Coordinates of C-alpha atoms in Angstrom, one line a residue:
Chain A
M1 CA 0.0 0.0 0.0
N2 CA 2.8 2.3 0.8
V3 CA 5.0 1.3 -2.1
A4 CA 3.5 3.9 -4.4
L5 CA 4.1 6.6 -1.8
L6 CA 7.7 5.5 -1.1
A7 CA 8.3 5.5 -4.8
E8 CA 7.0 9.0 -5.1
Y9 CA 9.1 10.4 -2.2
G10 CA 12.0 8.0 -2.6
P11 CA 14.2 10.5 -4.6
A12 CA 13.6 13.2 -2.0
L13 CA 14.5 10.8 0.9
L14 CA 17.6 9.7 -1.1
E15 CA 18.6 13.4 -1.6
G16 CA 18.1 13.9 2.2
F17 CA 20.3 10.8 2.9
V18 CA 23.1 12.2 0.6
T19 CA 22.8 15.6 2.3
T20 CA 23.1 13.8 5.8
L21 CA 26.1 11.9 4.6
L22 CA 27.7 15.1 3.2
L23 CA 26.9 17.1 6.3
S24 CA 28.4 14.4 8.6
A25 CA 31.5 14.1 6.5
I26 CA 32.1 18.0 6.5
V27 CA 31.4 18.4 10.2
L28 CA 33.8 15.5 11.1
A29 CA 36.4 16.9 8.6
I30 CA 36.2 20.3 10.5
A31 CA 35.6 19.1 14.1
T32 CA 38.4 16.5 14.1
P33 CA 41.4 18.8 13.5
V34 CA 39.8 21.6 15.7
G35 CA 39.1 19.1 18.4
A36 CA 42.8 17.8 18.2
L37 CA 44.1 21.4 18.3
L38 CA 41.9 22.1 21.5
A39 CA 43.2 18.9 23.1
L40 CA 46.9 19.8 22.3
M41 CA 46.2 23.4 23.7
R42 CA 45.0 21.9 27.0
E43 CA 48.0 19.6 27.2
S44 CA 50.5 22.2 26.0
G45 CA 51.4 23.6 29.5
Q46 CA 50.9 27.2 28.2
P47 CA 48.5 28.7 30.8
I48 CA 46.7 31.1 28.4
L49 CA 46.3 28.6 25.6
A50 CA 45.1 25.9 28.1
A51 CA 42.6 28.2 29.8
A52 CA 41.2 29.4 26.4
A53 CA 40.6 25.8 25.3
T54 CA 39.1 24.9 28.7
V55 CA 36.6 27.7 28.5
Y56 CA 35.6 26.8 24.9
V57 CA 35.2 23.1 25.7
S58 CA 33.2 23.7 28.9
V59 CA 30.8 26.3 27.5
F60 CA 30.0 24.3 24.5
R61 CA 29.5 21.1 26.4
L62 CA 27.1 22.9 28.8
V63 CA 24.6 24.1 26.2
P64 CA 22.3 22.3 24.0
A65 CA 23.5 21.8 20.4
L66 CA 20.2 23.1 19.0
L67 CA 20.8 26.5 20.8
V68 CA 24.2 26.8 19.2
L69 CA 22.6 26.2 15.7
F70 CA 20.1 28.9 16.6
F71 CA 23.1 31.3 17.3
T72 CA 24.7 30.5 13.9
F73 CA 21.4 30.6 12.0
Y74 CA 19.4 33.3 13.7
A75 CA 21.8 35.4 15.7
M76 CA 24.8 36.0 13.3
P77 CA 22.7 37.9 10.8
Q78 CA 22.4 40.5 13.7
F79 CA 26.1 41.2 13.0
G80 CA 25.6 41.2 9.3
I81 CA 26.9 37.6 8.8
R82 CA 24.3 35.6 7.1
F83 CA 24.9 31.9 6.4
S84 CA 22.8 29.5 4.3
P85 CA 21.0 26.9 6.3
M86 CA 23.7 24.4 5.4
G87 CA 26.5 26.8 6.3
A88 CA 24.9 27.5 9.7
A89 CA 24.4 23.9 10.4
V90 CA 28.0 23.0 9.5
L91 CA 29.3 25.8 11.7
G92 CA 27.1 25.0 14.7
L93 CA 27.6 21.3 14.6
S94 CA 31.3 21.6 14.1
I95 CA 31.6 24.0 17.1
I96 CA 29.8 21.5 19.4
G97 CA 31.4 18.4 17.8
S98 CA 34.9 19.8 18.3
A99 CA 34.3 20.5 22.0
Y100 CA 33.3 16.9 22.6
L101 CA 35.9 15.4 20.3
S102 CA 38.7 17.3 22.2
E103 CA 37.8 15.6 25.4
D104 CA 37.9 12.1 23.7
I105 CA 41.3 13.1 22.1
R106 CA 42.6 14.4 25.5
G107 CA 41.6 11.2 27.3
G108 CA 43.9 9.3 24.8
L109 CA 46.7 11.8 25.2
S110 CA 46.7 11.6 28.9
A111 CA 46.8 7.9 28.9
I112 CA 50.3 8.1 27.7
D113 CA 52.8 8.0 30.6
A114 CA 54.2 11.4 31.5
G115 CA 57.7 9.8 31.6
Q116 CA 57.5 9.5 27.8
Y117 CA 57.4 13.3 27.5
R118 CA 60.3 13.7 29.9
A119 CA 62.3 11.0 28.1
A120 CA 61.7 12.6 24.7
K121 CA 62.8 16.0 26.2
A122 CA 65.9 14.5 27.7
L123 CA 66.7 13.1 24.2
G124 CA 66.5 16.7 22.9
L125 CA 63.3 16.2 20.8
G126 CA 61.2 19.3 20.2
W127 CA 57.5 19.5 21.2
G128 CA 56.1 18.9 17.7
H129 CA 58.6 16.1 17.1
T130 CA 57.7 14.4 20.4
M131 CA 53.9 14.6 19.6
R132 CA 54.3 13.3 16.0
R133 CA 56.8 10.5 16.6
I134 CA 56.3 9.5 20.2
I135 CA 52.9 10.4 21.6
L136 CA 50.4 10.3 18.7
P137 CA 51.5 6.9 17.4
Q138 CA 50.7 5.5 20.9
A139 CA 47.5 7.6 21.5
I140 CA 45.7 7.0 18.2
P141 CA 44.8 3.3 18.9
I142 CA 43.5 4.4 22.4
I143 CA 41.6 7.4 20.8
L144 CA 40.0 5.4 18.0
P145 CA 37.2 3.5 19.7
P146 CA 35.8 6.6 21.6
Y147 CA 36.4 8.6 18.4
I148 CA 34.1 6.4 16.4
T149 CA 31.5 6.4 19.2
R150 CA 31.6 10.2 19.0
A151 CA 31.4 10.1 15.2
I152 CA 28.2 8.1 15.5
I153 CA 26.8 10.7 18.0
I154 CA 27.8 13.5 15.5
V155 CA 26.0 11.7 12.6
K156 CA 22.8 11.5 14.8
S157 CA 23.2 15.1 15.7
T158 CA 23.1 16.3 12.1
S159 CA 19.3 15.6 12.2
L160 CA 19.1 18.9 14.2
A161 CA 20.0 20.7 10.9
S162 CA 16.4 19.9 9.8
I163 CA 15.2 22.4 12.5
V164 CA 17.2 25.3 10.7
A165 CA 15.7 24.4 7.3
V166 CA 18.4 22.0 5.9
A167 CA 16.7 19.3 3.8
D168 CA 18.6 16.4 5.3
L169 CA 17.3 12.9 5.9
T170 CA 15.2 13.9 8.9
G171 CA 14.0 17.1 7.2
Q172 CA 12.8 15.2 4.1
A173 CA 11.1 12.4 6.0
V174 CA 9.1 14.8 8.1
R175 CA 8.2 16.8 5.1
A176 CA 6.9 13.7 3.2
A177 CA 5.1 12.5 6.4
S178 CA 3.4 15.8 6.9
I179 CA 2.3 16.2 3.3
T180 CA 1.0 12.6 3.0
Y181 CA -0.3 12.2 6.6
Q182 CA 1.6 8.8 6.4
P183 CA 4.3 9.1 9.0
F184 CA 5.2 5.3 9.2
P185 CA 6.7 4.6 5.9
F186 CA 9.0 7.7 5.8
L187 CA 10.1 7.9 9.4
I188 CA 10.8 4.2 9.5
T189 CA 12.8 4.4 6.2
A190 CA 14.7 7.3 7.6
G191 CA 15.3 5.4 11.0
L192 CA 16.7 2.4 9.0
L193 CA 19.0 4.6 7.0
Y194 CA 20.5 6.2 10.1
L195 CA 20.9 2.7 11.6
A196 CA 22.8 1.7 8.5
I197 CA 25.2 4.5 9.0
S198 CA 25.8 3.9 12.7
G199 CA 25.9 0.1 12.0
L200 CA 28.6 0.6 9.4
L201 CA 30.6 2.8 11.7
A202 CA 30.2 0.2 14.5
V203 CA 31.6 -2.5 12.3
F204 CA 34.4 -0.3 11.3
Q205 CA 35.1 0.3 15.0
A206 CA 35.2 -3.4 15.7
W207 CA 37.5 -4.0 12.7
A208 CA 39.8 -1.2 13.7
E209 CA 40.0 -2.4 17.4
H210 CA 40.8 -5.9 16.2
R211 CA 43.5 -4.7 13.9
V212 CA 45.1 -2.4 16.4
S213 CA 45.2 -5.2 19.1
H214 CA 46.6 -7.5 16.4
E215 CA 49.3 -5.0 15.4
R216 CA 50.2 -4.6 19.1
R217 CA 50.6 -8.3 19.5
V218 CA 52.9 -8.4 16.4
A219 CA 55.0 -5.5 17.7
L220 CA 55.3 -7.1 21.0
R221 CA 56.4 -10.4 19.5
T222 CA 59.0 -8.7 17.4
R223 CA 60.3 -6.9 20.3
Q224 CA 60.6 -10.1 22.3
A225 CA 62.3 -11.8 19.4
G226 CA 64.8 -9.0 19.2
A227 CA 65.5 -9.2 23.0
T228 CA 66.5 -12.9 22.9
Chain B
M1 CA 24.4 46.3 15.3
K2 CA 25.0 47.2 19.0
L3 CA 24.2 44.7 21.7
D4 CA 21.4 45.7 24.1
F5 CA 20.8 43.4 26.9
S6 CA 18.1 45.7 28.3
I7 CA 15.7 43.7 26.1
L8 CA 15.9 41.0 28.8
T9 CA 13.9 43.2 31.3
V10 CA 10.9 42.8 28.8
V11 CA 11.3 39.1 27.8
W12 CA 12.2 37.6 31.1
P13 CA 8.7 36.3 32.0
A14 CA 8.6 34.1 28.7
L15 CA 12.1 32.8 29.4
L16 CA 11.2 32.0 33.0
N17 CA 8.1 30.0 31.8
G18 CA 10.3 28.2 29.3
T19 CA 12.8 27.4 32.0
L20 CA 10.0 25.9 34.2
V21 CA 8.8 23.7 31.3
T22 CA 12.3 22.6 30.6
I23 CA 12.8 21.7 34.3
A24 CA 9.5 19.8 34.4
L25 CA 10.3 17.9 31.2
T26 CA 13.7 17.0 32.5
L27 CA 12.3 15.8 35.8
S28 CA 9.5 13.8 34.2
V29 CA 11.8 12.0 31.8
L30 CA 14.2 11.2 34.6
A31 CA 11.3 9.9 36.7
I32 CA 10.0 7.6 34.0
A33 CA 13.3 6.6 32.2
T34 CA 15.2 5.7 35.3
P35 CA 13.0 2.8 36.7
L36 CA 12.5 1.7 33.0
G37 CA 16.3 1.7 32.5
I38 CA 16.7 -0.6 35.6
L39 CA 14.0 -2.9 34.1
V40 CA 15.8 -3.0 30.8
A41 CA 19.2 -3.8 32.6
L42 CA 17.5 -6.6 34.5
G43 CA 15.7 -7.8 31.3
R44 CA 19.0 -8.1 29.5
G45 CA 20.3 -10.4 32.2
A46 CA 17.2 -12.5 32.3
R47 CA 17.0 -16.2 31.7
S48 CA 14.7 -16.0 28.7
S49 CA 16.9 -15.7 25.6
A50 CA 13.9 -14.1 23.5
L51 CA 13.7 -11.3 26.1
R52 CA 17.5 -10.8 26.2
S53 CA 17.8 -10.5 22.4
G54 CA 14.6 -8.6 21.9
L55 CA 15.9 -5.8 24.4
A56 CA 19.3 -5.9 22.9
A57 CA 17.8 -5.3 19.5
A58 CA 15.5 -2.5 20.8
S59 CA 18.4 -1.0 22.6
W60 CA 20.4 -0.9 19.3
V61 CA 17.6 0.7 17.4
F62 CA 16.7 3.3 20.0
R63 CA 20.3 4.3 20.6
G64 CA 21.2 4.2 16.8
V65 CA 18.5 6.6 15.5
P66 CA 18.6 10.3 16.1
P67 CA 16.6 11.3 19.2
L68 CA 14.9 14.1 17.1
L69 CA 13.6 11.4 14.7
I70 CA 12.1 9.5 17.7
L71 CA 10.4 12.7 18.9
F72 CA 8.9 13.3 15.4
F73 CA 7.8 9.7 15.4
A74 CA 5.8 10.2 18.6
F75 CA 4.5 13.5 17.4
F76 CA 3.3 12.3 13.9
A77 CA 2.8 8.6 14.2
L78 CA 1.1 8.2 17.6
P79 CA -2.0 10.2 16.5
V80 CA -2.3 7.9 13.4
V81 CA -2.7 4.9 15.6
G82 CA -5.3 6.7 17.6
V83 CA -3.2 8.0 20.5
K84 CA -3.9 11.8 20.4
L85 CA -1.7 13.6 23.0
P86 CA -0.7 17.2 23.5
P87 CA 2.9 18.1 22.6
L88 CA 4.4 17.9 26.1
P89 CA 3.3 14.3 27.0
S90 CA 4.2 13.0 23.6
A91 CA 7.7 14.5 24.0
I92 CA 8.0 13.0 27.5
I93 CA 7.0 9.6 26.1
A94 CA 9.5 9.8 23.2
M95 CA 12.4 11.0 25.4
S96 CA 11.6 8.5 28.1
A97 CA 11.6 5.7 25.5
Y98 CA 15.2 6.3 24.2
M99 CA 16.6 7.4 27.5
A100 CA 15.4 4.1 29.1
F101 CA 17.8 2.3 26.8
Y102 CA 20.8 4.7 27.4
F103 CA 20.1 4.3 31.1
G104 CA 19.8 0.5 30.6
E105 CA 23.3 0.4 29.4
V106 CA 24.5 2.5 32.5
F107 CA 22.7 0.1 34.9
R108 CA 23.6 -3.0 33.1
S109 CA 27.4 -2.3 33.5
G110 CA 26.6 -1.4 37.2
L111 CA 24.7 -4.7 37.7
L112 CA 27.4 -6.8 36.1
S113 CA 29.8 -5.3 38.7
V114 CA 27.9 -7.2 41.4
P115 CA 29.2 -10.9 41.5
A116 CA 26.5 -13.4 40.5
G117 CA 27.3 -15.4 43.7
Q118 CA 25.5 -12.8 45.7
W119 CA 22.2 -13.6 43.9
R120 CA 22.7 -17.3 44.7
A121 CA 23.8 -16.5 48.3
A122 CA 20.6 -14.4 48.8
E123 CA 18.4 -17.2 47.3
A124 CA 20.0 -19.7 49.7
L125 CA 19.2 -17.4 52.7
G126 CA 15.5 -17.4 51.4
L127 CA 15.3 -13.8 50.2
S128 CA 12.9 -13.1 47.3
P129 CA 14.4 -11.8 44.0
V130 CA 12.8 -8.4 44.6
H131 CA 14.1 -8.2 48.1
T132 CA 17.6 -9.3 46.8
L133 CA 17.5 -6.6 44.1
L134 CA 16.4 -3.7 46.4
R135 CA 18.4 -4.6 49.5
I136 CA 21.5 -6.4 48.3
V137 CA 22.3 -5.7 44.6
L138 CA 21.0 -2.1 43.9
P139 CA 22.8 -0.5 46.9
Q140 CA 26.0 -2.0 45.6
T141 CA 25.3 -1.0 42.0
L142 CA 24.8 2.7 42.9
P143 CA 28.3 3.9 43.6
A144 CA 29.4 2.5 40.1
A145 CA 26.4 3.7 38.2
L146 CA 26.0 7.2 39.8
P147 CA 28.7 9.2 37.8
P148 CA 27.6 7.9 34.3
Y149 CA 24.0 8.2 35.4
I150 CA 24.3 12.0 36.2
S151 CA 26.3 12.6 32.9
H152 CA 23.3 11.0 31.1
A153 CA 21.0 13.2 33.2
T154 CA 22.7 16.3 31.7
E155 CA 22.1 14.8 28.3
V156 CA 18.5 14.6 29.1
L157 CA 18.5 18.3 30.2
K158 CA 20.3 19.4 27.0
G159 CA 18.1 17.0 25.0
T160 CA 14.9 18.7 26.1
A161 CA 15.8 21.5 23.6
L162 CA 14.8 19.1 20.8
A163 CA 11.1 19.3 22.1
A164 CA 11.1 22.8 20.6
A165 CA 10.8 21.1 17.2
V166 CA 7.5 19.4 18.2
A167 CA 5.9 22.6 19.6
V168 CA 6.6 22.1 23.3
P169 CA 7.1 25.6 24.9
E170 CA 10.4 24.9 26.6
L171 CA 13.2 27.2 27.0
T172 CA 14.7 27.1 23.5
S173 CA 11.3 27.5 21.9
A174 CA 10.4 30.3 24.3
A175 CA 13.6 32.0 23.4
K176 CA 12.8 31.6 19.7
Q177 CA 9.2 32.9 20.1
V178 CA 10.4 36.1 21.8
F179 CA 13.4 36.8 19.5
V180 CA 11.4 36.5 16.3
V181 CA 9.2 39.4 17.5
T182 CA 12.0 41.5 19.1
Y183 CA 14.7 40.8 16.5
R184 CA 17.3 40.4 19.3
P185 CA 18.2 36.8 18.9
F186 CA 21.8 37.2 20.2
E187 CA 21.0 38.8 23.5
I188 CA 18.0 36.4 24.1
L189 CA 20.0 33.3 23.1
I190 CA 22.9 34.3 25.4
A191 CA 20.4 34.5 28.3
A192 CA 19.0 31.1 27.4
A193 CA 22.5 29.6 27.1
A194 CA 23.3 31.0 30.5
I195 CA 20.3 29.4 32.0
Y196 CA 21.1 25.9 30.5
A197 CA 24.7 26.4 31.9
V198 CA 23.3 27.1 35.4
L199 CA 21.0 24.1 35.3
D200 CA 23.7 21.8 33.9
S201 CA 26.3 23.0 36.5
A202 CA 23.8 22.2 39.2
L203 CA 23.7 18.6 37.9
L204 CA 27.5 18.5 37.6
L205 CA 27.8 19.7 41.2
L206 CA 25.5 16.8 42.1
Q207 CA 27.9 14.5 40.2
W208 CA 30.9 15.8 41.9
R209 CA 29.4 15.2 45.3
G210 CA 28.0 11.9 44.2
E211 CA 31.5 10.8 43.1
R212 CA 33.0 11.7 46.5
W213 CA 30.2 9.7 48.2
A214 CA 30.8 6.7 45.9
A215 CA 34.6 6.9 46.6
R216 CA 33.7 6.8 50.3
R217 CA 31.3 3.9 49.8
R218 CA 33.9 2.0 47.9
A219 CA 36.7 2.8 50.4
V220 CA 34.8 1.5 53.5
R221 CA 33.5 -1.6 51.9
P222 CA 35.2 -4.6 53.5
R223 CA 37.2 -6.7 51.0

């Protein structure tokens, strides 16, 4: 019975799905380096940089994401800065996403023993060199699982963009539901598509975790073989 | 454009009303989703494998779909099946439904931290399962579950902003209603953000005290 309806609105839902994928990818591409930068600022030992990053992270973790989207969409024009709905959504979601991501990244960085920093310093390595060659290679396997959990949360949070007039998956599904008075086929289809994205990310997470633990075992074995 | 916070002296009653709805919504969802979350956690450890896998699947669905979509589902789909509710109760139902599964995960790891031998020991002593749960297991679960529980409670508080999309007059929607008439979105949204920050900080203060309490509980427990 609903096949005809789904066929009629299928292209719109597909377009929404592509918009959701695009929005998620752009937000992750912006929020990941910004989050890493914030985490490094907080771990840098420079009081001003650390305080600035702490204030940013605390403020944006205390307020609802939707409120930040309202700032970028409704309040910025007050200063003559006007974004398209998509631009406002990208900006707002990246601001929130980077605050949460920086906490996940910082957790991984602080899991590395402080002695490693001191040892690198004693060897005469600079801060950048220490980070790139000593700390990050050890921290990334620790960061990866919480990073993907956060990526799934960010994908789900892109549905907020529908409230500021972005025609994403949620927006298209709700539009079709309210035109046809048939909420079930569209909202359930949208739900299944979101589940497909988070399911794929979860599979990737399991694969990456398996690979990282495998690599660690291989590295350990090589080290032991070298020692004997 | 110059900032003019004097607008707040005009719009504060609307923001206050919105804040009260936000608090009521948060408390209602916590009051419903917390016991449901305990039931979900217990059900996922039940003997019946159908119940276990059914709850695991439901948990995956409710935690894998955007909360906003679930709110829209309650708002648009419940009336179609004959359940006609005003916006506020339908938002409470939708938020409680998904939060029950998030809380279910929190309590499940708490319950798993209590050794299974204690259930058997209580059974050997002739305690009923309900008695065992309330007097033996839950008191030991609390210290482990409290910190993640409160951080999820702050998610409930921030999540209530979504209800603005389904016509609930909570803080975010009250802010929008007054800034579209006054053309002062920045000042009004700053005020709303400050209110959320205060409410959130109150919960985080509770978490800090709870963590100290939990640390004491763990410290004095005989090994």
